[in-house]
CSV table of C-alpha atoms in Angstrom, one decimal:
chain,number,residue,atom,x,y,z
A,1216,MET,CA,198.1,134.6,79.0
A,1217,VAL,CA,201.5,134.0,79.1
A,1218,GLY,CA,202.1,131.1,76.5
A,1219,SER,CA,206.2,131.5,75.6
A,1220,SER,CA,209.2,132.8,77.0
A,1221,HIS,CA,209.4,135.8,74.0
A,1222,GLU,CA,206.5,136.9,76.0
A,1223,ALA,CA,207.3,136.6,79.4
A,1224,LEU,CA,210.9,138.1,78.6
A,1225,HIS,CA,208.9,141.2,77.6
A,1226,ARG,CA,206.2,141.5,79.8
A,1227,ILE,CA,207.7,141.0,82.5
A,1228,PHE,CA,208.4,144.8,82.3
A,1229,GLN,CA,204.8,145.9,81.7
A,1230,LYS,CA,203.8,143.9,85.0
A,1231,ASP,CA,206.9,146.1,87.3
A,1232,PRO,CA,207.9,149.1,84.4
A,1233,ALA,CA,210.5,149.9,87.3
A,1234,LEU,CA,212.5,146.9,87.0
A,1235,LEU,CA,213.6,148.3,83.2
A,1236,THR,CA,215.1,151.3,84.8
A,1237,ARG,CA,216.5,149.5,87.5
A,1238,ALA,CA,218.2,147.3,85.1
A,1239,LEU,CA,219.4,150.2,83.2
A,1240,GLN,CA,220.7,151.9,86.0
A,1241,SER,CA,222.3,148.9,88.1
A,1242,VAL,CA,223.0,146.1,85.3
A,1243,LEU,CA,224.3,147.7,82.4
A,1244,ARG,CA,225.3,151.2,83.9
A,1245,ILE,CA,223.7,153.5,81.7
A,1246,PRO,CA,223.0,156.8,84.0
A,1247,PHE,CA,219.0,156.7,82.8
A,1248,PRO,CA,217.1,159.2,85.3
A,1249,GLU,CA,214.6,157.9,87.9
A,1250,PRO,CA,211.4,157.9,86.5
A,1251,ARG,CA,208.7,159.8,88.3
A,1252,GLU,CA,205.8,157.8,86.6
A,1253,PHE,CA,204.8,155.5,83.5
A,1254,ALA,CA,202.7,154.8,81.3
A,1255,ALA,CA,202.2,151.9,78.7
A,1256,MET,CA,201.5,152.7,75.4
A,1257,ASN,CA,200.6,151.0,72.1
A,1258,VAL,CA,203.0,148.6,70.7
A,1259,ASP,CA,201.5,148.9,67.2
A,1260,LEU,CA,203.6,150.7,65.1
A,1261,THR,CA,202.2,149.8,61.4
A,1262,GLU,CA,201.7,153.0,58.8
A,1263,ILE,CA,199.5,153.1,56.7
A,1264,GLU,CA,200.9,150.6,54.0
A,1265,PRO,CA,200.1,147.6,54.7
A,1266,ILE,CA,203.2,146.0,56.7
A,1267,GLU,CA,202.6,145.5,60.1
A,1268,ARG,CA,205.5,146.4,62.9
A,1269,ARG,CA,204.9,146.0,66.1
A,1270,VAL,CA,207.5,146.2,69.2
A,1271,ASP,CA,207.2,143.4,72.5
A,1272,THR,CA,206.5,146.0,75.4
A,1273,LEU,CA,206.5,150.4,74.6
A,1274,LEU,CA,206.6,152.0,77.7
A,1275,ARG,CA,206.8,156.1,78.5
A,1276,ALA,CA,209.3,156.9,81.5
A,1277,GLU,CA,208.3,160.2,82.7
A,1278,THR,CA,211.8,162.3,84.0
A,1279,ASP,CA,213.0,165.5,85.6
A,1280,GLU,CA,214.8,165.5,81.9
A,1281,GLY,CA,211.9,164.9,80.1
A,1282,ALA,CA,209.6,161.8,78.9
A,1283,TYR,CA,212.0,158.8,77.6
A,1284,LEU,CA,209.7,156.4,75.2
A,1285,LEU,CA,211.3,152.1,76.5
A,1286,VAL,CA,211.1,149.8,73.6
A,1287,VAL,CA,211.5,146.3,75.0
A,1288,GLU,CA,212.5,143.8,72.6
A,1289,SER,CA,212.4,140.0,73.3
A,1290,GLN,CA,214.9,137.9,71.2
A,1291,GLY,CA,215.5,134.5,70.7
A,1292,LYS,CA,218.1,134.1,68.1
A,1293,PRO,CA,219.7,136.4,65.6
A,1294,ASP,CA,217.2,137.7,63.5
A,1295,GLU,CA,219.2,140.3,60.2
A,1296,ARG,CA,215.5,141.6,59.7
A,1297,LYS,CA,216.2,143.5,63.0
A,1298,ARG,CA,219.2,145.6,61.2
A,1299,GLY,CA,215.8,147.4,59.9
A,1300,SER,CA,213.2,146.7,62.1
A,1301,TRP,CA,215.0,148.3,64.9
A,1302,PRO,CA,216.0,151.5,63.2
A,1303,TYR,CA,212.9,152.3,61.7
A,1304,TYR,CA,211.6,151.7,65.3
A,1305,LEU,CA,212.6,154.0,67.2
A,1306,SER,CA,212.5,156.9,64.0
A,1307,TYR,CA,208.9,156.5,63.8
A,1308,LEU,CA,208.6,156.8,67.5
A,1309,TYR,CA,210.7,160.2,68.4
A,1310,GLU,CA,209.0,161.2,65.2
A,1311,LYS,CA,205.7,160.9,66.4
A,1312,TYR,CA,205.8,161.4,70.2
A,1313,ARG,CA,209.3,163.8,70.1
A,1314,SER,CA,210.4,162.3,72.5
A,1315,GLU,CA,214.0,160.1,73.2
A,1316,PRO,CA,213.7,156.4,72.0
A,1317,VAL,CA,215.6,154.1,73.9
A,1318,LEU,CA,216.0,149.8,72.9
A,1319,ILE,CA,216.4,147.7,75.1
A,1320,VAL,CA,217.0,143.5,74.1
A,1321,THR,CA,216.0,140.9,76.0
A,1322,THR,CA,217.4,137.2,75.7
A,1323,GLN,CA,218.4,133.7,77.3
A,1324,SER,CA,221.1,133.4,75.2
A,1325,SER,CA,224.4,134.3,75.3
A,1326,SER,CA,225.2,134.1,72.0
A,1327,THR,CA,221.8,136.2,70.6
A,1328,ALA,CA,223.2,139.2,73.3
A,1329,ARG,CA,226.2,138.9,71.5
A,1330,TRP,CA,224.9,139.2,68.2
A,1331,ALA,CA,221.8,141.9,69.7
A,1332,SER,CA,224.6,144.3,71.4
A,1333,GLN,CA,226.6,144.7,67.9
A,1334,PRO,CA,225.4,148.6,66.6
A,1335,ILE,CA,223.9,148.7,63.7
A,1336,HIS,CA,225.2,151.0,61.1
A,1337,LEU,CA,223.4,152.4,58.3
A,1338,GLY,CA,225.1,153.9,55.5
A,1339,VAL,CA,228.4,154.6,54.5
A,1340,ARG,CA,230.8,152.4,55.4
A,1341,GLY,CA,233.1,154.2,58.3
A,1342,CYS,CA,231.0,157.5,58.2
A,1343,PRO,CA,227.2,155.9,58.7
A,1344,SER,CA,224.2,158.4,58.5
A,1345,LEU,CA,222.7,156.1,61.5
A,1346,THR,CA,223.9,153.8,64.3
A,1347,VAL,CA,221.6,152.1,67.1
A,1348,ARG,CA,223.2,150.6,69.5
A,1349,PRO,CA,220.7,148.1,71.3
A,1350,PHE,CA,221.4,147.5,75.4
A,1351,VAL,CA,221.2,144.1,75.7
A,1352,LEU,CA,219.8,142.4,78.6
A,1353,GLY,CA,221.2,138.6,79.3
A,1354,PRO,CA,222.4,135.7,81.2
A,1355,ASP,CA,225.9,137.6,81.0
A,1356,ASN,CA,225.1,140.5,82.9
A,1357,VAL,CA,221.6,139.8,84.4
A,1358,PRO,CA,223.3,138.9,88.2
A,1359,VAL,CA,222.6,135.8,89.1
A,1360,ILE,CA,220.4,135.9,92.9
A,1361,THR,CA,220.5,132.8,95.0
A,1362,ASP,CA,220.1,134.3,98.1
A,1363,GLU,CA,216.3,134.6,99.7
A,1364,ARG,CA,217.1,137.9,101.8
A,1365,GLU,CA,218.6,139.3,98.1
A,1366,ALA,CA,215.6,138.0,95.9
A,1367,ALA,CA,212.9,139.0,98.5
A,1368,ARG,CA,214.5,142.6,98.3
A,1369,ASP,CA,213.9,142.9,94.9
A,1370,VAL,CA,211.6,140.2,93.5
A,1371,PRO,CA,211.3,141.5,90.3
A,1372,LEU,CA,215.0,141.3,89.3
A,1373,ALA,CA,215.0,137.8,91.0
A,1374,VAL,CA,212.3,136.7,88.6
A,1375,LEU,CA,214.5,138.3,85.6
A,1376,SER,CA,217.3,135.9,87.6
A,1377,ALA,CA,214.9,133.0,87.0
A,1378,MET,CA,213.8,133.7,83.5
A,1379,THR,CA,217.0,134.2,82.0
A,1380,HIS,CA,219.6,131.9,84.0
A,1381,GLY,CA,217.3,129.2,84.1
A,1382,LYS,CA,219.5,126.4,81.9
A,1383,GLY,CA,222.5,126.9,83.5
A,1384,PRO,CA,224.2,124.4,86.7
A,1385,GLN,CA,222.3,127.0,89.8
A,1386,THR,CA,219.2,126.6,88.7
A,1387,ALA,CA,218.1,125.0,91.7
A,1388,PRO,CA,219.2,127.7,94.2
A,1389,ILE,CA,217.5,130.3,91.8
A,1390,LEU,CA,214.4,128.6,91.8
A,1391,GLU,CA,214.6,128.1,95.8
A,1392,SER,CA,215.6,131.8,96.3
A,1393,LEU,CA,212.9,132.7,94.2
A,1394,ALA,CA,210.4,130.5,95.8
A,1395,ALA,CA,211.0,131.9,99.4
A,1396,ALA,CA,210.8,135.1,98.1
A,1397,LEU,CA,207.4,135.3,96.6
A,1398,ARG,CA,205.8,134.5,99.8
A,1399,THR,CA,206.5,138.0,100.8
A,1400,ILE,CA,205.1,139.4,98.2
A,1401,ASP,CA,200.8,139.4,97.0
A,1402,PRO,CA,199.3,135.7,96.3
A,1403,ASP,CA,198.1,137.9,92.8
A,1404,SER,CA,202.1,139.4,91.9
A,1405,ALA,CA,203.4,136.1,93.0
A,1406,ALA,CA,200.8,134.1,90.6
A,1407,VAL,CA,202.1,136.7,87.7
A,1408,PHE,CA,205.2,135.9,87.8
A,1409,VAL,CA,205.2,132.0,88.7
A,1410,GLN,CA,203.9,131.7,84.9
A,1411,PHE,CA,207.0,134.5,83.5
A,1412,VAL,CA,209.1,131.6,85.1
A,1413,ASP,CA,207.4,128.7,84.7
A,1414,SER,CA,206.9,129.6,80.4
A,1415,CYS,CA,211.4,130.4,80.7
A,1416,LEU,CA,212.4,127.0,81.5
A,1417,ALA,CA,213.3,125.2,78.8
A,1418,ASP,CA,214.7,122.4,81.2
A,1419,PRO,CA,211.9,120.0,81.4
A,1420,ARG,CA,213.4,118.6,85.1
A,1421,ALA,CA,213.7,122.9,86.1
A,1422,GLN,CA,210.2,123.5,85.1
A,1423,GLN,CA,208.8,120.4,87.0
A,1424,MET,CA,211.2,121.8,90.1
A,1425,TRP,CA,209.6,125.1,90.2
A,1426,ARG,CA,206.2,123.1,89.5
A,1427,ASP,CA,206.8,121.3,92.2
A,1428,LEU,CA,208.2,124.4,94.8
A,1429,MET,CA,205.2,126.2,93.3
A,1430,THR,CA,202.4,123.6,94.7
A,1431,ALA,CA,204.3,123.5,97.7
A,1432,ILE,CA,203.2,126.8,98.7
A,1433,GLN,CA,200.3,127.1,96.7
A,1434,TYR,CA,200.2,130.2,95.2
A,1435,PHE,CA,200.0,128.8,91.6
A,1436,TRP,CA,198.2,125.9,90.9
A,1437,ARG,CA,195.2,126.6,93.1
A,1438,HIS,CA,194.9,130.2,91.0
A,1439,PRO,CA,192.8,131.3,88.6
A,1440,LEU,CA,195.5,132.1,86.3
A,1441,ALA,CA,197.1,128.6,86.6
A,1442,GLU,CA,194.6,127.6,83.7
A,1443,GLN,CA,195.6,130.1,81.4
A,1444,VAL,CA,199.0,128.6,81.0
A,1445,ARG,CA,197.5,125.5,80.5
A,1446,GLU,CA,195.6,126.6,77.3
A,1447,GLU,CA,198.5,127.5,75.7
A,1448,GLY,CA,198.4,127.2,71.6
A,1449,ARG,CA,194.9,128.5,71.2
A,1450,GLU,CA,194.5,131.3,68.5
A,1451,GLU,CA,191.1,132.4,69.7
A,1452,GLY,CA,193.0,132.4,73.6
A,1453,ARG,CA,195.6,134.1,72.1
A,1454,GLU,CA,193.7,137.3,70.1
A,1455,GLU,CA,191.5,137.1,73.2
A,1456,GLY,CA,194.6,137.9,75.6
A,1457,ARG,CA,196.0,140.7,73.2
A,1458,ALA,CA,192.5,142.5,73.6
A,1459,GLN,CA,192.5,142.2,77.0
A,1460,GLU,CA,196.0,143.1,77.7
A,1461,ARG,CA,195.4,146.2,75.0
A,1462,ALA,CA,192.4,146.7,77.4
A,1463,GLU,CA,193.8,146.9,80.9
A,1464,SER,CA,196.4,148.8,79.4
A,1465,VAL,CA,194.0,151.7,78.4
A,1466,LEU,CA,192.4,151.6,82.1
A,1467,ARG,CA,196.0,151.4,83.5
A,1468,THR,CA,197.1,154.6,82.0
A,1469,LEU,CA,194.3,156.6,82.8
A,1470,GLN,CA,195.4,155.1,86.9
A,1471,TRP,CA,198.7,156.5,86.7
A,1472,ARG,CA,197.3,159.8,85.2
A,1473,GLY,CA,194.8,160.0,88.5
A,1474,ILE,CA,192.0,160.3,86.3
A,1475,ASP,CA,188.7,158.8,87.8
A,1476,VAL,CA,187.3,155.7,85.9
A,1477,PRO,CA,183.4,155.0,86.1
A,1478,ASP,CA,182.4,151.6,86.2
A,1479,VAL,CA,180.4,152.5,82.9
A,1480,VAL,CA,183.4,153.5,80.9
A,1481,ARG,CA,185.8,150.1,82.5
A,1482,GLU,CA,183.1,147.7,81.3
A,1483,ARG,CA,183.2,148.9,78.0
A,1484,VAL,CA,186.7,149.0,77.7
A,1485,LEU,CA,187.2,145.9,78.7
A,1486,ALA,CA,184.0,144.4,76.8
A,1487,CYS,CA,185.9,145.7,73.6
A,1488,THR,CA,187.7,143.2,71.4
A,1489,ASP,CA,188.2,145.3,68.3
A,1490,MET,CA,191.8,145.6,68.6
A,1491,ASP,CA,191.6,149.2,66.2
A,1492,GLU,CA,189.1,150.7,68.7
A,1493,LEU,CA,191.3,149.9,71.8
A,1494,GLY,CA,194.2,151.3,70.4
A,1495,THR,CA,192.8,154.2,69.2
A,1496,TRP,CA,191.2,154.6,72.9
A,1497,LEU,CA,194.7,154.3,74.0
A,1498,ASP,CA,196.5,156.6,72.5
A,1499,ARG,CA,193.7,159.2,73.8
A,1500,SER,CA,194.1,157.8,77.7
A,1501,TYR,CA,197.5,159.8,77.3
A,1502,ARG,CA,195.9,162.9,76.4
A,1503,VAL,CA,192.1,163.3,78.0
A,1504,ALA,CA,191.5,164.9,81.3
A,1505,ASP,CA,188.4,162.9,81.6
A,1506,ALA,CA,187.6,158.8,81.4
A,1507,GLY,CA,184.2,159.8,79.3
A,1508,GLU,CA,186.2,161.5,76.2
A,1509,LEU,CA,188.3,158.1,75.8
A,1510,PHE,CA,185.0,157.0,73.4
A,1511,GLY,CA,185.3,160.8,71.1
A,1512,GLU,CA,182.6,163.3,70.4
A,1513,GLY,CA,179.5,163.1,71.8
A,1514,ALA,CA,180.4,160.2,73.9
């Protein structure tokens, strides 16, 4: 279930992980190596002490230069607590996985983007022991895509454009070009992207325009996923959605690694609602040689 712009601004990269590296390369001009494959990872970074720490989205990108951990944080407004959380996330991930972590912040706000892009220095003033430099994707650098052909060439980037620039004067041509581009991809993917955009449009007029466009092409409102959007705010639904998302991450990781998943394993994973158990299975999914090994000894 996509129930807020916060969720949409990081889950789009779960839907299309390659969009994240394209954004790093083409939008932020960072010489990030071309990934061979991606794997979703457990977002729970909680240690033994009772302090819950979760990143929004965590992806592992395998490249010729080694593995990178892509940490995506969706930020609606400045939050000074992140000065402690973000360095912790990167240090923890490096220590646990011995892979280079990369912090990417997504936002719809120019002022939040300016705040988030400031380096975080920890230590002696002028001579810090640790410096964290977030990479920020926001309305000042994500391209405005108003051309149908350009939107069709890279639909996920066009979706990110609509999510980021949904408040400005170019909203109408952005949404119209994206609506046309959605006709060129499969309906299931289109329905997911439609939810992301719908949840990010804070302007009621823009949101109504988007829903009118989607009703016209009949991708969204007849799709079963549409019902989830209309049930926002129910805690039980949110918890089930988190469990389902983690279960799907387990199966997706096995699939990306080329491991066959029997129906009995798939059904057991999808039926599980225990977040701790799903987290254990997700960790195992990165290293098991057989899908049955997810469940431990004697499974």
